[in-house]
XYZ file of C-alpha atoms in Angstrom:
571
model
C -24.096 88.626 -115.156
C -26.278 90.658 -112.621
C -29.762 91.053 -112.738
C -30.830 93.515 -109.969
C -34.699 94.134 -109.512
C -35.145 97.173 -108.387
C -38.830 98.405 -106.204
C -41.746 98.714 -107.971
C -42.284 102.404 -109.672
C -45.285 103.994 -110.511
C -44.420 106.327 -113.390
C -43.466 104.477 -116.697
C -42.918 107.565 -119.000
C -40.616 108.936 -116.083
C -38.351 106.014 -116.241
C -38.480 105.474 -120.441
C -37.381 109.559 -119.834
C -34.163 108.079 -117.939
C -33.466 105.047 -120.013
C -33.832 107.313 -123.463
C -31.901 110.445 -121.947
C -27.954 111.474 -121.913
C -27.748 109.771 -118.645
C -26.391 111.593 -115.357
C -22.617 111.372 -117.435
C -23.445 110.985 -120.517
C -22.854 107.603 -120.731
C -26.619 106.488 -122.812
C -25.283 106.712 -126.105
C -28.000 104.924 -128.619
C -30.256 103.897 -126.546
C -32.954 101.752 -128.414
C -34.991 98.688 -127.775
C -33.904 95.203 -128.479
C -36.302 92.388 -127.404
C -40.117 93.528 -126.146
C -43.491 91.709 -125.722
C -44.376 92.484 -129.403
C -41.435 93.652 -131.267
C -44.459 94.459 -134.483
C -45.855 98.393 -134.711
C -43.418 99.320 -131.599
C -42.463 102.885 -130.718
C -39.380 102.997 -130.331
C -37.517 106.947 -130.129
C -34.411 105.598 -130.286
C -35.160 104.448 -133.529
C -37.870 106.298 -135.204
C -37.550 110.086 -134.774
C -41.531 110.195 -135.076
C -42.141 107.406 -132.355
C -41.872 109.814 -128.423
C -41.773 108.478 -124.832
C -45.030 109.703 -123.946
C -46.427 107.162 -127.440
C -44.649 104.117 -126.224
C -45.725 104.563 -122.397
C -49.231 104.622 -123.276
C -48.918 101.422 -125.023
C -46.488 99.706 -122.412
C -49.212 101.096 -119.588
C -52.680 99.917 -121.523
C -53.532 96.761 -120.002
C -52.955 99.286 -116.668
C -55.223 101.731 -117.756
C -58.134 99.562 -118.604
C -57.983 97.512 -115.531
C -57.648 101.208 -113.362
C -61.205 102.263 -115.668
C -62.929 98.954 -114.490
C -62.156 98.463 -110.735
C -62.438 101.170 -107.825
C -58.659 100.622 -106.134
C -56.267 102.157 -108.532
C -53.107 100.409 -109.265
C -49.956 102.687 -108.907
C -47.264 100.061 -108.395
C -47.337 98.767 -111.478
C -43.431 99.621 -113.126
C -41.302 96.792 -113.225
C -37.293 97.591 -113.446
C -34.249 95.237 -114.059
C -31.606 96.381 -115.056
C -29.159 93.322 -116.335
C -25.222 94.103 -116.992
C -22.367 92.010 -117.935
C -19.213 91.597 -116.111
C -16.418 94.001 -117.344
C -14.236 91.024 -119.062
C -17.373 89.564 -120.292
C -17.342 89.833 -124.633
C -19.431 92.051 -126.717
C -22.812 90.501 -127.206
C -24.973 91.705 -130.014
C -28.536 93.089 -129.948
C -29.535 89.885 -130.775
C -28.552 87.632 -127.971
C -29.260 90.623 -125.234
C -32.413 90.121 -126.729
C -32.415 86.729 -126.069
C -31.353 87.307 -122.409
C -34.178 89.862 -121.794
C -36.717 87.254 -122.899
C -35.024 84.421 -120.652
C -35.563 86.510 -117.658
C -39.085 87.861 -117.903
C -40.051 83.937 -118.382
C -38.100 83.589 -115.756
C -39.095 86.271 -113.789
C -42.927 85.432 -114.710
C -43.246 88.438 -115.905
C -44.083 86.801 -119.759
C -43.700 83.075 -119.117
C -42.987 81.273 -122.364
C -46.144 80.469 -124.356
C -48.566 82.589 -122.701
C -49.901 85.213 -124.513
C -51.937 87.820 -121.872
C -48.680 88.123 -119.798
C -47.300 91.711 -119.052
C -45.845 94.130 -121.987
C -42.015 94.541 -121.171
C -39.359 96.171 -123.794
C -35.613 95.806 -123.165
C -33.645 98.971 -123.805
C -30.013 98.752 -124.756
C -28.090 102.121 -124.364
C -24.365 100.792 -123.909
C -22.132 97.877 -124.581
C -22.758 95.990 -121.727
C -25.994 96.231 -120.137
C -29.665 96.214 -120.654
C -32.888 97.877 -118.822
C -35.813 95.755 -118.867
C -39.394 97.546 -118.254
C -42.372 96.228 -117.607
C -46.114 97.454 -116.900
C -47.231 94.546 -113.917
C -50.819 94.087 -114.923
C -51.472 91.344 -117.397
C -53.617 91.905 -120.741
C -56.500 89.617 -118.644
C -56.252 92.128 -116.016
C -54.760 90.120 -113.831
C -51.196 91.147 -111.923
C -48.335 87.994 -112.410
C -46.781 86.345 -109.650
C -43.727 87.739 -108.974
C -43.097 86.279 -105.382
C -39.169 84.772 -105.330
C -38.712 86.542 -108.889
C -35.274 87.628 -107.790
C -33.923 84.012 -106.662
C -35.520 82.815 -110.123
C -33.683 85.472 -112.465
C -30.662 84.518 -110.660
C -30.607 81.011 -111.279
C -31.804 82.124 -115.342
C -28.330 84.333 -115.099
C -26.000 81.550 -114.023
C -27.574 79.377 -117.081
C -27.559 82.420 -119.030
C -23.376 82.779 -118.090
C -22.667 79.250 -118.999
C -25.067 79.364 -122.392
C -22.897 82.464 -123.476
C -19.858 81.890 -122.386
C -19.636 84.630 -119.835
C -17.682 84.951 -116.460
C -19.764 81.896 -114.082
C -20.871 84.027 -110.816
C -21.612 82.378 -107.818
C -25.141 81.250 -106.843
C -26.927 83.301 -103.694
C -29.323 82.301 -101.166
C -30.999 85.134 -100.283
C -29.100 86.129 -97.245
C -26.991 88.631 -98.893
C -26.951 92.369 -97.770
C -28.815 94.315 -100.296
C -26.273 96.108 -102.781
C -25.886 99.877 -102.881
C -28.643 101.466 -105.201
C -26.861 104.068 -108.227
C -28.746 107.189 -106.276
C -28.073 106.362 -102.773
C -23.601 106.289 -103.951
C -24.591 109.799 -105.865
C -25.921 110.728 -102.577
C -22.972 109.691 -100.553
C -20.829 111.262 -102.871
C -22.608 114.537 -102.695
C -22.519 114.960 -99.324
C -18.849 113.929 -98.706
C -19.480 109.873 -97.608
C -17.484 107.354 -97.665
C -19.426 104.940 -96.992
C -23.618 104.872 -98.426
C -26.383 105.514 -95.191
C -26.698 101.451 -95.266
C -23.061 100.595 -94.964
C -22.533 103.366 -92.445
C -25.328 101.657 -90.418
C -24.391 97.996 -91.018
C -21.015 98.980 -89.371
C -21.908 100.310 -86.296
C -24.696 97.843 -85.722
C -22.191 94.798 -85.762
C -19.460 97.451 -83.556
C -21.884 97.511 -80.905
C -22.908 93.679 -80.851
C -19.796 92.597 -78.922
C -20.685 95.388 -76.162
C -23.981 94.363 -75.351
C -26.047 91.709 -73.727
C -29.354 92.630 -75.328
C -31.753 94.343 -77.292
C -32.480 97.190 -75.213
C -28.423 97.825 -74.436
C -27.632 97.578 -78.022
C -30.444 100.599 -78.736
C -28.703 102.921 -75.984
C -25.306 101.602 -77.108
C -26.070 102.908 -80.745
C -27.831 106.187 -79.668
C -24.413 106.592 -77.686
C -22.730 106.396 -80.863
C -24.344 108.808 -83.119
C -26.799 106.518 -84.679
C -30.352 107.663 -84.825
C -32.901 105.155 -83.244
C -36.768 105.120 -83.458
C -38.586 101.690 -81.607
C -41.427 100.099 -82.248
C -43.149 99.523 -78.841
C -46.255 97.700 -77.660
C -49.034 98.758 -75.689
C -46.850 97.164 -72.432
C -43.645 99.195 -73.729
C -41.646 95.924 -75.027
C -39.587 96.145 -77.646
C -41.280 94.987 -81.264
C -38.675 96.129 -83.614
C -36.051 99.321 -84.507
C -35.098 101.273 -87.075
C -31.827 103.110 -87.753
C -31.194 106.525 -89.083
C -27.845 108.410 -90.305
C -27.646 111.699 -89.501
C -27.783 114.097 -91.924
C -29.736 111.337 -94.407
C -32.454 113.266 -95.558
C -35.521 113.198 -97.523
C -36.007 116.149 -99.931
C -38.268 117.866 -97.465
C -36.274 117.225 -94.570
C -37.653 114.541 -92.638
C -34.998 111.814 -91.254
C -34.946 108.674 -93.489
C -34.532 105.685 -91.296
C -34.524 102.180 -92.819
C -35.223 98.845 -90.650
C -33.038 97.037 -89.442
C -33.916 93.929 -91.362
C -33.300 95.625 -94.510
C -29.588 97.038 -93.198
C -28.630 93.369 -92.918
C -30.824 90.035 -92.774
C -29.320 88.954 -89.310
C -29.718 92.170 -87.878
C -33.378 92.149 -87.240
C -34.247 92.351 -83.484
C -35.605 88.387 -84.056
C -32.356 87.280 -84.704
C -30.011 90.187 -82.828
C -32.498 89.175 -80.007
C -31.134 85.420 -80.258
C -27.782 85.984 -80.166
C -27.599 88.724 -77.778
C -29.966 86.999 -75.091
C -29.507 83.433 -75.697
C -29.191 81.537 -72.237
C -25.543 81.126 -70.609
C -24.806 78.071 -68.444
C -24.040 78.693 -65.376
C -20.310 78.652 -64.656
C -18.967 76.128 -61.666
C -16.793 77.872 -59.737
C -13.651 75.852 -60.458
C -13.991 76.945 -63.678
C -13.667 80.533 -62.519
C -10.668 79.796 -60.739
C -9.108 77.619 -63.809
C -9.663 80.595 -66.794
C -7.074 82.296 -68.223
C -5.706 85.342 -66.836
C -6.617 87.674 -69.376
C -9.501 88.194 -72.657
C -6.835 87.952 -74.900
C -5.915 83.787 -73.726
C -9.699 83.251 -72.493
C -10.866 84.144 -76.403
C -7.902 81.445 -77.642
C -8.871 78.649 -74.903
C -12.424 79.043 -76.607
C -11.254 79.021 -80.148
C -9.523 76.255 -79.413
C -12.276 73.761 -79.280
C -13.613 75.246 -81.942
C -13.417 72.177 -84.531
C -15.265 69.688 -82.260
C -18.304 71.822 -82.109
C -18.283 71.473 -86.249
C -20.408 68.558 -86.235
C -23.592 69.842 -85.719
C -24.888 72.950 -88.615
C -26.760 74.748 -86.001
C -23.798 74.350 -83.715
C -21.336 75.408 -86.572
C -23.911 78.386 -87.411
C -23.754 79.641 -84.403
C -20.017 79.499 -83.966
C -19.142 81.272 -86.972
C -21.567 83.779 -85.809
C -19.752 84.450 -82.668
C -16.338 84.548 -84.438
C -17.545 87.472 -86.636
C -18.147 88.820 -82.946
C -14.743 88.215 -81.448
C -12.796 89.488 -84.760
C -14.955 92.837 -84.450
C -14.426 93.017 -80.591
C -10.832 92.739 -80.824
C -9.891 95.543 -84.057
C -10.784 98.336 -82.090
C -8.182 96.893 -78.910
C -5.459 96.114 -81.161
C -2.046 98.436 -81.695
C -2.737 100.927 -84.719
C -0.304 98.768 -86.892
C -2.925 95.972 -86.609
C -6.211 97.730 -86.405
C -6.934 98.292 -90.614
C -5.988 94.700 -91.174
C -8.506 93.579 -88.323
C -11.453 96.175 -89.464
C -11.092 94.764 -93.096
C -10.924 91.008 -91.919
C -14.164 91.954 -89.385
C -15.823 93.420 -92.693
C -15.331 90.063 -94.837
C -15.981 88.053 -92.247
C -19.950 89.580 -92.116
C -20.556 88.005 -95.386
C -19.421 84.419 -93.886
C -21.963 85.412 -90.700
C -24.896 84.616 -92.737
C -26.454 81.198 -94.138
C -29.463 79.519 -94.370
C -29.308 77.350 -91.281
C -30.601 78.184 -88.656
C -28.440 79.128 -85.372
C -28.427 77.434 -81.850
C -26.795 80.866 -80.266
C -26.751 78.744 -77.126
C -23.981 76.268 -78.135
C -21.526 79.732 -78.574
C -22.095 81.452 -75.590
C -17.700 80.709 -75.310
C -16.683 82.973 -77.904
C -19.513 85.271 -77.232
C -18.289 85.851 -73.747
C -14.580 85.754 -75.243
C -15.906 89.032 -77.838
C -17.309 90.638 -75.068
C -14.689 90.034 -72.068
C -12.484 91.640 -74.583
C -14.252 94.814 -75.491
C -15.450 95.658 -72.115
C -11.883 94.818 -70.377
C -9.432 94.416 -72.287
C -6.195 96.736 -72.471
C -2.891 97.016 -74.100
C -2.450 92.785 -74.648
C 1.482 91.564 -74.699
C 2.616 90.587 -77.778
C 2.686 86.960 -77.630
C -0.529 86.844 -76.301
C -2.520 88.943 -78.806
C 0.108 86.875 -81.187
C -1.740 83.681 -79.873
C -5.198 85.116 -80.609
C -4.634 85.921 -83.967
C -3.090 82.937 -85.131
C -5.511 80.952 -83.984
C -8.333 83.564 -85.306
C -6.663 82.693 -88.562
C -7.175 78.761 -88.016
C -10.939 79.655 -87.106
C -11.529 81.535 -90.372
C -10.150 78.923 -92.170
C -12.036 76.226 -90.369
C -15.222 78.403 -91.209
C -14.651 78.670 -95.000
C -14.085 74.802 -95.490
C -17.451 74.726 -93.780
C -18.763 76.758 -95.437
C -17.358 75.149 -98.572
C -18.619 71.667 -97.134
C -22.275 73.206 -97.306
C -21.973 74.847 -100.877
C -22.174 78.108 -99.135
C -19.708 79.869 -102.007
C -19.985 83.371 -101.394
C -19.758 82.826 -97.298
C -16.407 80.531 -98.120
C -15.246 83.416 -100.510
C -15.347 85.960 -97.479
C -13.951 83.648 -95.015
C -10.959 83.238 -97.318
C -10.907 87.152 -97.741
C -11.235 87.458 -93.736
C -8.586 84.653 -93.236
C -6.020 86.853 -95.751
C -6.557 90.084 -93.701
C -6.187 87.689 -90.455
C -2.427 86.542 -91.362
C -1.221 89.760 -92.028
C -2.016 91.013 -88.979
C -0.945 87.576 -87.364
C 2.577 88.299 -89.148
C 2.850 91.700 -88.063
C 2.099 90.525 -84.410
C 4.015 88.238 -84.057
C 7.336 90.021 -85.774
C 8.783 91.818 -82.580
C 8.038 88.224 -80.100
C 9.805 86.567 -82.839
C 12.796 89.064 -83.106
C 13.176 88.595 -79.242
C 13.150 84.899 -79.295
C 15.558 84.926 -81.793
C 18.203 87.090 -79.941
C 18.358 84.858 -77.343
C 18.650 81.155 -79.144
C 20.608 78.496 -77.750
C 23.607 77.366 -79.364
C 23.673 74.893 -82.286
C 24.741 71.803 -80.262
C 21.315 72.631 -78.014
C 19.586 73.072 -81.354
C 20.446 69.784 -82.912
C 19.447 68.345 -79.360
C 16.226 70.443 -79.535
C 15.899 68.861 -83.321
C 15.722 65.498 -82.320
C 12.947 65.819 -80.421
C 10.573 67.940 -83.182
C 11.231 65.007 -85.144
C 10.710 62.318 -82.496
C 7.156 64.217 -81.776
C 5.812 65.646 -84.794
C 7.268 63.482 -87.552
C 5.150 64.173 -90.350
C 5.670 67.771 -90.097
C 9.968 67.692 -88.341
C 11.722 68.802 -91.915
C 8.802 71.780 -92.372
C 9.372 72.647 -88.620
C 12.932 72.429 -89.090
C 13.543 74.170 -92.539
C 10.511 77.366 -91.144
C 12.694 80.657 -90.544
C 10.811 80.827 -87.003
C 12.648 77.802 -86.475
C 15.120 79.400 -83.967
C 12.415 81.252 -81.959
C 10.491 77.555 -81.425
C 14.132 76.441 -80.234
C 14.400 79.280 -77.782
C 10.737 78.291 -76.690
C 11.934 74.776 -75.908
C 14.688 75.383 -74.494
C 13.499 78.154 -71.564
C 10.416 76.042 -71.214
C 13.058 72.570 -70.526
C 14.705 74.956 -68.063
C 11.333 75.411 -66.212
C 11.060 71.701 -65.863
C 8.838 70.852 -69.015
C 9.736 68.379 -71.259
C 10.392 69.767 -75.307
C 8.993 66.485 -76.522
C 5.303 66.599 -74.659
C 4.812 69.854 -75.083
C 5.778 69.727 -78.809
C 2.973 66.793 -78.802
C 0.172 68.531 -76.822
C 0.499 71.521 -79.361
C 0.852 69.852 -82.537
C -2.168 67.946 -81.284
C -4.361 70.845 -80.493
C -4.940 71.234 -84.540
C -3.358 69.957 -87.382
C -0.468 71.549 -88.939
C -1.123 70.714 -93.068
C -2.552 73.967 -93.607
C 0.070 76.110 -91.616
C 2.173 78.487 -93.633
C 4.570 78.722 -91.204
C 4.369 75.805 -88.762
C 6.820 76.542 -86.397
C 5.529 80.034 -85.576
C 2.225 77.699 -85.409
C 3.994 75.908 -82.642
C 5.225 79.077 -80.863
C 1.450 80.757 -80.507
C 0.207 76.997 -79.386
C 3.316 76.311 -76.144
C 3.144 80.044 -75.089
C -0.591 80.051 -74.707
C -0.380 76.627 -72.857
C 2.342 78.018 -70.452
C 0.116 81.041 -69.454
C -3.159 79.092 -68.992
C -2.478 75.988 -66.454
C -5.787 74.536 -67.847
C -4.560 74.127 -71.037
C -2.531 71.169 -69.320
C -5.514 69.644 -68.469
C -7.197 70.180 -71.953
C -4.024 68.775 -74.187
C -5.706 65.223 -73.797
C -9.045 65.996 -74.390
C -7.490 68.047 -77.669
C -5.463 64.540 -78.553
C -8.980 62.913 -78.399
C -10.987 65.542 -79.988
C -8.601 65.533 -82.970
C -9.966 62.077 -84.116
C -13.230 63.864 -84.782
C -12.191 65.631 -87.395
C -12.051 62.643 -89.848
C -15.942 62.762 -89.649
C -16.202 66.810 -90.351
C -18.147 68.032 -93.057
C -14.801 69.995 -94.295
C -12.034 67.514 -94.387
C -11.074 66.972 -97.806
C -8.307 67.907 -100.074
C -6.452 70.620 -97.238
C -6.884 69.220 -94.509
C -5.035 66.723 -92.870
C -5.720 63.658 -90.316
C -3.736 63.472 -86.891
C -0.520 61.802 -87.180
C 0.707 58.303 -85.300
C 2.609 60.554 -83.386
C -0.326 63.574 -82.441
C -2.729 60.929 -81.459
C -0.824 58.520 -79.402
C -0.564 58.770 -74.838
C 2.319 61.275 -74.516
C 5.373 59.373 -73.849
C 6.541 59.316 -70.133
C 10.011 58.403 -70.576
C 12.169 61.480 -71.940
C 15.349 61.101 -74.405
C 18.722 61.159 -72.551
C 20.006 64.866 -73.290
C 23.583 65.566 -73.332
């Protein structure tokens, strides 16, 4: 069940016009009221052809009236509007218990707390099966105005009682960090003028497009005016930057002047505040060894950073922040994949926003990685090679599902919900990438007496997952892998090791093409070499992480132990 407060109004006869009329469809059939603050001598037109809208606003608006006569400031916001409407497989519920619901959200609300008889006058209207419109005048019979601060979190909490008191489909509790949904007039106005998207959506997407291109606040204003969007700053008197506000072309008022709606309001985490943290947080400066050791291109330096991804889990501002940037990097790298991929990517990056967002508070510092990572790749990065975008995607699908058990962990349940979306959109595109590299690797697979060789040594390295390895339809490409990597003078064994060790292998679908993505990133980026034992020792961390549970799996014997020197005879 939804309750959706909408801004205050100032004309109650207008809206008791709306709630009473046809409707834009005409969709209002009976409309009539079916809870109020005194059910006793009310007009009501929908059920007394004498009683008219102009009667019953003069009694709803009263207590407004008489306060307006006594003091000098009038009072014009004073028209409280909630609509409340049951999910579509919800069951019919009678005029009696919507009733009952409209009372257990004005207490709730405050507009009429239970037992107190000078709160506001409300009346719920009913005109269809499965939703309500609650109205209330916002000035109290004393005169006074009720406290409405946090009235939204506290009808949302009445709702999920309300959904498990009735039987009705159990929603999800918020925390306030959700975008603000579409209002009914601003879809009629994107469908009028040919949108497919409403003025706030529109926005919302090319705010987070240009986040990956940017380094700060003042780039990311010239980066959107370079895109189309419309841009007015706040400055002060010395010319910095106080806040911004975004416009849509073409978005209107019915005079003609621009509408352009802050950016706070867009998104919660796209404020200049909090843009302004993540876009300017401080970098560490880089040793130049470091330089010299990074991968060769954005597409294997954004895996070497999501690769130590789980031991920076431990702390929530840490993990914020993280999860943050990966929203970045899966937006920076749609718009540089092949077209096959690109949908897939834009839909994951789109989820993903929702998973962006909590409560806790970021330290943008501890993600400057992946930040860099987002923005190496849309400022340089071209065509990628298969195996190495491949790489990037399988491991963007470990990330996303490392996010939504963390987000589980925390009780976050709509940011898990669009991890899990993000992490579906991720492995198709993974799948897709990785087809043709797998096709090739396949045509060139060593014979079966080299594969029973190769065998051995999955199951002498990664025990607890050999007969999955084994039995995976990739499992001929991983030979190949082994076998042109033994003929470069590696050892099958280790390297199966060092990549099973990097993360653990419970949750993979496929764990052999896993394994693939994990060796050919190590052989393009010598400092992975390096970073195989620190993985090894990394990987006991996760028994401590907030999401290990039920999923998740501890290292094997085998993952965690020194990589054994001495190498099976082959024949």
């Amino acid at each position: 069940m939804i309750a959706a407060i909408k801004a205050p109004g100032a004309n109650t006869r207008g809206l008791l016009a709306y709630l009473y009329g046809r409707g834009r469809a005409g969709e209002h059939l009976d409309p009539h009221i079916v809870a109020g603050f005194a059910m006793l001598g009310m007009p009501d037109p929908g059920r007394d052809e004498n009683a008219t809208l102009t009667e019953l606003a003069r009694h709803l608006d009263e207590p407004v009236r008489l306060r307006n006569s006594e003091f000098g400031k009038k009072i014009t916001d004073h028209v409280w509007h909630c609509p409340v409407r049951a999910a579509p497989e919800d069951r019919y519920l009678s005029d009696a218990e919507w009733g009952e619901i409209a009372q257990r959200i004005v207490e709730a609300a405050g507009i009429a707390p239970a037992g107190d008889d000078l709160a506001c006058r409300w009346i719920a209207v009913r005109h269809a099966d499965d939703h309500i419109h609650i109205l209330a005048t916002t000035v109290r019979e004393d005169g006074r105005r009720p406290k409405l601060h946090n009235s939204g979190i506290r009808v949302g909490d009445a709702c999920r009682e309300i959904e498990k008191n009735y039987g009705l489909r159990r929603l999800k509790k918020g925390d306030g960090t959700a975008v603000r949904r579409p209002a009914q007039a601003e879809m009629h106005k994107a469908e009028r003028l040919g949108w497919e998207q409403t003025s706030q959506q529109w926005l919302e997407e090319r705010i987070r497009a240009a986040i990956p291109h940017v380094t700060d606040a003042e780039e990311l204003l010239t980066y959107l005016e370079a895109d189309g969007v419309l841009v007015k700053a706040k400055r002060g008197p010395s010319g910095d930057l106080l806040g911004y506000a975004v416009g849509r072309p073409g978005d209107v008022k019915s005079g003609g002047e621009q509408i352009f709606k802050a950016a706070g309001t867009v998104a919660p985490d796209l404020s200049l505040p909090k843009l302004r943290a993540r876009l300017e947080s401080s970098r560490p400066e880089e040793h130049p060894t470091a330089r010299r050791n990074r991968p060769s291109t954005p597409w294997h330096q954004a895996t070497a950073a999501l690769d130590t991804l789980h031991a920076d889990l431990a702390d929530d501002a840490h993990s914020q922040a993280h999860i943050a940037a990966l929203g970045e990097l899966i937006e920076a790298t749609a718009p540089k994949a092949p077209d096959n991929l690109r949908a897939e990517l834009r839909s994951a990056s789109k989820a993903f926003a929702r998973a962006e967002r909590s409560q806790i508070r970021a330290e943008d510092r501890a993600a400057h990685a992946l930040r860099n990572a987002a923005r190496d790749i849309a400022h340089t990065a071209t065509g990628p090679d298969g195996s190495a975008l491949a790489a990037l995607l399988a491991t963007l699908v470990w990330a996303a599902i490392v996010a939504s058990r963390w987000h589980e962990a925390k009780h976050h349940a709509h940011q898990a919900d669009a991890a899990r979306k993000a992490v579906q959109h991720l492995q198709v595109a993974a799948d897709r990438a990785l087809t043709p590299v797998l096709t090739e690797l396949e045509a060139r697979a060593p014979k079966q007496r080299a594969r029973l060789v190769l065998a051995s040594d999955v199951r002498t390295a990664v025990p607890d997952h050999a007969e999955r390895i084994l039995a995976d339809p990739s499992w001929p490409a991983l030979a190949t892998v082994l076998a042109e990597a033994e003929a470069r003078g590696h050892k099958p064994h280790q390297l199966l090791k060092e990549a099973a060790a990097q993360r653990e292998l419970t949750t993979a679908r496929q764990p052999a093409r896993v394994l693939i993505t994990r060796i050919q990133h190590t052989g393009r980026n010598p400092e992975r070499h390096r970073l195989a034992e620190a993985a090894r020792q990394r990987s006991t961390v996760t028994t401590s992480l907030p999401f290990s549970g039920p999923g998740s799996s501890q290292p094997s014997a085998a993952a965690t132990a020194p990589v054994d020197q001495k190498h099976p005879q082959r024949r």
